[in-house]
Coordinates of C-alpha atoms in Angstrom, one line a residue:
M1 CA -3.2 -21.9 -29.3
P2 CA -6.0 -19.5 -29.3
I3 CA -7.7 -18.5 -25.7
N4 CA -10.9 -20.8 -25.4
Q5 CA -13.7 -18.8 -24.8
D6 CA -15.0 -21.0 -22.1
V7 CA -11.8 -20.2 -20.0
F8 CA -13.9 -19.0 -17.1
N9 CA -17.5 -20.9 -17.6
E10 CA -18.2 -21.4 -14.1
Q11 CA -19.4 -25.2 -14.6
K12 CA -16.1 -26.0 -16.4
M13 CA -13.6 -23.9 -13.7
K14 CA -15.8 -26.5 -11.1
A15 CA -15.4 -29.4 -12.8
F16 CA -11.6 -28.7 -12.8
V17 CA -11.7 -27.9 -9.3
N18 CA -13.5 -31.5 -8.7
E19 CA -10.8 -33.2 -10.7
L20 CA -8.1 -31.5 -8.4
K21 CA -10.1 -33.2 -5.3
S22 CA -10.3 -36.5 -7.0
D23 CA -9.1 -39.7 -5.8
A24 CA -7.5 -40.5 -8.8
L25 CA -5.2 -37.1 -8.9
I26 CA -4.9 -37.3 -4.9
N27 CA -3.6 -40.8 -5.0
Y28 CA -1.1 -40.3 -8.0
I29 CA 0.0 -37.0 -5.9
K30 CA 0.7 -39.4 -2.8
S31 CA 2.7 -42.2 -4.9
R32 CA 5.0 -38.8 -5.7
I33 CA 5.4 -37.0 -2.9
T34 CA 7.7 -37.6 0.2
Y35 CA 5.2 -36.0 2.4
Q36 CA 2.7 -37.6 4.5
W37 CA -0.7 -36.6 3.1
D38 CA -2.2 -35.7 6.4
E39 CA 0.6 -33.1 6.7
I40 CA -0.2 -31.1 3.7
S41 CA -3.7 -32.3 2.9
K42 CA -5.3 -29.2 4.4
Q43 CA -3.0 -26.9 2.5
Y44 CA -3.9 -28.8 -0.7
F45 CA -7.4 -28.0 -0.4
S46 CA -6.9 -24.6 0.5
Y47 CA -4.9 -24.2 -2.6
V48 CA -7.7 -25.6 -4.8
E49 CA -10.0 -23.4 -3.2
E50 CA -7.7 -20.4 -3.8
A51 CA -7.3 -21.5 -7.6
L52 CA -10.9 -21.2 -8.1
F53 CA -11.2 -18.1 -6.4
G54 CA -8.3 -16.6 -8.5
M55 CA -10.3 -17.8 -11.7
R56 CA -13.3 -15.6 -10.5
L57 CA -11.0 -12.6 -9.7
L58 CA -9.6 -13.0 -13.1
S59 CA -12.5 -13.3 -14.6
K60 CA -13.1 -9.6 -15.7
F61 CA -9.8 -9.7 -18.0
S62 CA -9.9 -10.7 -21.5
L63 CA -6.4 -12.4 -20.7
E64 CA -4.7 -11.2 -24.0
G65 CA -1.0 -10.8 -24.1
R66 CA 1.5 -12.4 -21.9
I67 CA 0.5 -12.7 -18.1
L68 CA 2.3 -13.8 -14.9
E69 CA 1.5 -15.2 -11.6
V70 CA 3.7 -14.0 -8.7
G71 CA 3.2 -16.8 -6.1
S72 CA 1.8 -19.8 -8.1
G73 CA 2.1 -22.3 -5.1
P74 CA 1.6 -25.5 -6.8
G75 CA 0.3 -24.1 -10.1
M76 CA -3.1 -25.1 -10.3
L77 CA -4.5 -21.7 -11.4
V78 CA -1.5 -21.6 -14.1
A79 CA -2.1 -25.1 -15.0
W80 CA -6.0 -23.9 -15.8
L81 CA -5.2 -21.2 -17.9
H82 CA -2.4 -22.5 -19.7
M83 CA -4.7 -25.4 -20.8
N84 CA -7.1 -23.2 -22.1
G85 CA -4.5 -21.2 -24.3
V86 CA -3.6 -18.3 -21.8
N87 CA -0.1 -17.2 -22.4
I88 CA 0.8 -17.4 -18.9
M89 CA 3.9 -17.8 -16.7
G90 CA 4.2 -18.3 -13.0
I91 CA 6.8 -18.0 -10.3
E92 CA 7.2 -19.6 -7.0
P93 CA 10.3 -20.3 -4.7
S94 CA 11.1 -23.7 -3.4
E95 CA 12.8 -22.7 -0.4
L96 CA 10.6 -20.3 1.7
G97 CA 9.3 -22.7 4.0
F98 CA 6.7 -24.3 1.7
E99 CA 9.2 -26.9 -0.5
F100 CA 6.3 -29.4 -0.6
N101 CA 4.9 -26.9 -3.6
L102 CA 7.5 -28.0 -5.6
Q103 CA 6.3 -31.7 -5.2
L104 CA 3.1 -30.9 -5.6
K105 CA 3.4 -29.1 -8.8
N106 CA 5.6 -31.6 -10.5
A107 CA 2.9 -34.2 -9.8
I108 CA 0.2 -32.2 -11.1
W109 CA 2.3 -31.2 -14.2
D110 CA 2.8 -34.7 -14.8
Y111 CA -0.3 -35.8 -14.3
Y112 CA -1.7 -33.4 -16.8
K113 CA 1.3 -33.8 -19.0
L114 CA 2.3 -30.1 -19.0
P115 CA 5.2 -28.2 -20.0
P116 CA 7.9 -28.0 -17.6
N117 CA 8.8 -24.4 -17.9
L118 CA 5.8 -22.9 -17.2
I119 CA 6.5 -22.0 -13.3
L120 CA 9.9 -20.7 -12.8
D121 CA 11.7 -21.7 -9.2
L122 CA 12.1 -18.0 -8.6
I123 CA 11.3 -15.0 -5.9
A124 CA 9.9 -11.6 -7.4
E125 CA 13.2 -10.0 -6.6
D126 CA 15.1 -11.8 -9.0
L127 CA 12.7 -10.8 -12.0
D128 CA 14.7 -9.2 -14.8
P129 CA 13.2 -7.8 -18.0
A130 CA 16.3 -8.9 -19.6
V131 CA 15.8 -12.7 -18.8
H132 CA 11.7 -12.7 -18.3
D133 CA 10.6 -9.9 -20.8
K134 CA 7.9 -7.9 -20.4
F135 CA 4.1 -8.7 -19.3
D136 CA 0.7 -7.3 -20.0
L137 CA -1.0 -8.4 -16.9
I138 CA 0.7 -9.2 -13.6
Y139 CA -1.5 -10.6 -10.8
S140 CA -1.1 -12.5 -7.2
V141 CA -3.3 -14.0 -4.9
N142 CA -2.8 -13.9 -1.0
V143 CA 1.0 -13.7 -1.8
I144 CA 1.9 -9.8 -1.1
E145 CA 1.6 -10.8 2.5
H146 CA 4.3 -13.1 2.2
L147 CA 7.0 -10.8 0.5
P148 CA 9.7 -10.4 3.1
K149 CA 9.2 -7.2 5.1
D150 CA 12.6 -5.4 4.2
N151 CA 12.1 -6.4 0.1
I152 CA 8.4 -5.0 -0.3
Q153 CA 9.4 -2.0 -2.4
L154 CA 12.1 -3.8 -4.1
A155 CA 9.9 -6.8 -5.0
F156 CA 7.4 -4.3 -6.4
T157 CA 10.0 -2.6 -8.1
K158 CA 11.3 -5.8 -9.9
I159 CA 7.5 -6.6 -10.9
K160 CA 7.1 -3.1 -12.7
N161 CA 10.3 -3.6 -14.2
V162 CA 8.9 -6.5 -15.9
L163 CA 5.8 -4.5 -16.3
A164 CA 5.0 -3.6 -20.1
E165 CA 4.1 0.1 -20.6
D166 CA 0.5 0.0 -20.4
G167 CA 0.3 -3.3 -18.4
M168 CA -1.2 -3.5 -15.3
M169 CA -0.6 -5.3 -11.7
Y170 CA -3.4 -6.9 -10.1
H171 CA -3.2 -8.2 -6.6
H172 CA -5.5 -9.8 -3.7
C173 CA -4.3 -10.1 -0.6
P174 CA -5.1 -9.3 3.5
N175 CA -5.1 -5.5 4.6
Y176 CA -3.9 -6.0 8.2
I177 CA -4.8 -2.8 9.4
I178 CA -7.6 -4.8 10.2
P179 CA -6.7 -7.0 12.8
F180 CA -7.4 -10.4 11.5
D181 CA -5.3 -12.9 9.8
P182 CA -7.5 -14.9 7.1
H183 CA -5.1 -18.0 6.9
Y184 CA -5.3 -19.1 10.7
G185 CA -8.8 -17.3 10.9
F186 CA -8.4 -15.7 14.2
P187 CA -8.0 -12.2 15.1
L188 CA -4.6 -10.4 15.8
V189 CA -3.6 -8.3 18.8
P190 CA -3.9 -4.7 17.5
M191 CA -1.0 -3.0 17.0
F192 CA 1.3 -6.1 17.9
P193 CA 0.2 -8.8 15.4
Q194 CA 3.2 -10.7 15.9
L195 CA 2.6 -11.3 19.7
T196 CA -0.7 -13.0 18.6
G197 CA 1.7 -16.0 17.3
K198 CA 3.1 -16.7 20.6
I199 CA -0.2 -16.6 22.1
K200 CA -1.7 -18.9 19.8
G201 CA 1.7 -21.0 19.8
V202 CA 1.9 -20.9 15.9
A203 CA 5.0 -18.4 16.1
N204 CA 7.4 -20.8 15.0
E205 CA 5.4 -22.2 11.8
N206 CA 6.6 -21.5 8.5
L207 CA 3.5 -20.0 7.5
W208 CA 3.2 -17.5 10.4
K209 CA 7.0 -16.5 10.2
S210 CA 6.4 -15.4 6.3
F211 CA 3.8 -12.7 7.0
N212 CA 4.8 -9.1 6.6
F213 CA 1.4 -8.1 8.3
I214 CA 1.2 -5.6 5.1
T215 CA -1.7 -2.6 5.1
L216 CA -2.8 -0.9 2.3
P217 CA -1.3 2.7 3.7
Q218 CA 2.0 0.8 2.9
I219 CA 0.9 -0.6 -0.6
K220 CA 0.0 3.7 -1.3
K221 CA 3.2 4.3 -0.1
V222 CA 5.1 1.8 -2.5
A223 CA 3.1 2.7 -5.2
S224 CA 3.9 6.5 -4.4
A225 CA 7.8 5.4 -4.3
I226 CA 7.8 3.5 -7.7
G227 CA 5.9 6.0 -9.5
M228 CA 2.6 4.1 -9.9
E229 CA -1.0 4.8 -9.4
V230 CA -3.1 2.2 -7.3
S231 CA -6.5 2.0 -7.1
F232 CA -8.9 -0.1 -4.6
Q233 CA -11.6 -2.1 -5.1
H234 CA -14.6 -1.3 -3.2
K235 CA -17.0 -4.2 -1.8
A236 CA -14.0 -6.6 -1.2
M237 CA -14.8 -7.2 2.5
K238 CA -18.6 -7.7 1.3
D239 CA -17.5 -9.8 -1.4
S240 CA -15.5 -12.0 1.2
F241 CA -18.5 -12.4 3.2
V242 CA -20.5 -13.6 0.7
R243 CA -17.8 -16.3 -0.7
L244 CA -18.9 -18.1 2.6
E245 CA -22.2 -19.2 1.1
E246 CA -20.2 -20.2 -2.5
D247 CA -16.8 -21.5 -1.1
K248 CA -16.9 -24.9 1.2
E249 CA -13.4 -24.8 2.0
F250 CA -13.4 -21.2 2.3
A251 CA -16.0 -21.4 4.9
E252 CA -14.7 -24.4 6.8
R253 CA -11.2 -22.3 7.6
H254 CA -13.6 -19.3 9.1
Q255 CA -15.9 -20.9 11.2
T256 CA -16.4 -18.2 13.4
L257 CA -17.7 -15.7 10.4
V258 CA -19.7 -18.6 9.2
K259 CA -21.7 -18.3 12.7
I260 CA -22.2 -14.6 12.5
Y261 CA -22.5 -14.3 8.9
P262 CA -26.3 -15.0 9.0
I263 CA -27.0 -12.5 11.8
L264 CA -24.8 -10.0 10.0
K265 CA -26.9 -10.7 6.8
K266 CA -30.3 -10.4 8.7
L267 CA -29.6 -7.2 9.9
G268 CA -28.2 -5.9 6.6
I269 CA -24.8 -5.4 7.9
I270 CA -23.4 -7.4 5.0
N271 CA -24.7 -4.6 2.7
I272 CA -23.2 -1.9 5.1
F273 CA -19.7 -3.3 4.2
G274 CA -19.9 -2.2 0.6
L275 CA -20.0 1.3 1.9
I276 CA -16.9 1.2 4.4
P277 CA -13.7 2.8 2.7
P278 CA -11.3 0.0 1.6
V279 CA -8.8 1.2 4.2
L280 CA -10.9 0.0 6.9
C281 CA -11.6 -3.2 4.8
T282 CA -9.9 -6.6 4.4
P283 CA -9.0 -8.4 2.0
M284 CA -7.8 -5.6 -0.2
T285 CA -7.8 -5.8 -4.1
Y286 CA -6.3 -3.3 -6.1
T287 CA -4.5 -2.3 -9.3
L288 CA -1.4 -0.4 -10.3
L289 CA -0.8 1.3 -13.5
R290 CA 2.3 3.3 -14.9
K291 CA 1.6 7.2 -13.6
G292 CA 0.0 8.7 -16.8
A293 CA -1.4 5.1 -18.1
S294 CA -4.8 6.0 -19.7
G295 CA -7.4 4.0 -17.2
S296 CA -11.0 4.2 -16.3
Y297 CA -13.1 3.0 -13.4
D298 CA -15.6 0.4 -13.5
D299 CA -18.8 -0.1 -10.9
K300 CA -16.5 -1.0 -8.3
G301 CA -14.2 1.6 -8.3
L302 CA -11.5 -0.4 -9.9
K303 CA -9.1 1.2 -12.1
I304 CA -8.3 -0.6 -15.5
S305 CA -6.3 -0.3 -18.3
V306 CA -8.0 -0.7 -22.1
K307 CA -7.1 -4.2 -22.1
Q308 CA -9.7 -5.2 -19.4
K309 CA -12.8 -6.6 -20.6
K310 CA -15.5 -3.6 -21.5

């Protein structure tokens, strides 16, 4: 099936998102899961928000070739891309504290009658080119911060092994050099982020325990170690503040930022955020290419391959 040229049509994307939030689908999901809806509803709507955000992140790509999503959650973005003709596959482990993702995914898959093999129950460290072949684009949205701390370089190595020679990695995640966590929406104790979990009473939650508190310098170090060139997008932090106006669920998770945003905007500070070096910004959006691969820079300072939209 050819790629639907409307795959990133804003109105159609929002219509799909609204369907994900519809009573019909939610009631179907409730009938299929063993969890109480109240236990996971907040996370579910966060996934919906991230799916729309991921669609917008990917909208600069032509999406030709074979594509892999690392950390698909319940697979909302994979579902949308597949239904629009994109050759997409995802991986999502089911036993890392997010077991309900599998139940959500199965319900969504049956509701839309999607093929069962689009998302593999797999961690990045188990990717194998002999089994999974190569991909032209490998991306993730708010996943890298959940890689096991001791396995970050291994995970990137395994991802590189299934990347085509002229392929690209494209990732978006927090930069914890800035002491703030976007998942919980609260500041972190500088230099000792883990201490924040004890202070806030979330240290034993699976979500908190999954954080590796990745930083931009760590990404640069890993890229160098595995022989890849990394390029960080400018204005990512500015774009996140602007997102408060466009994304209701995102704004609800960041009430403190919502309160100060109008003041920062009026004072022109939001525009100043666009001038701050990426190392001092969170989140971070970045690409990785094999050293020596051809590429160029777009207007946001993002290194791209020839397969990206011009």
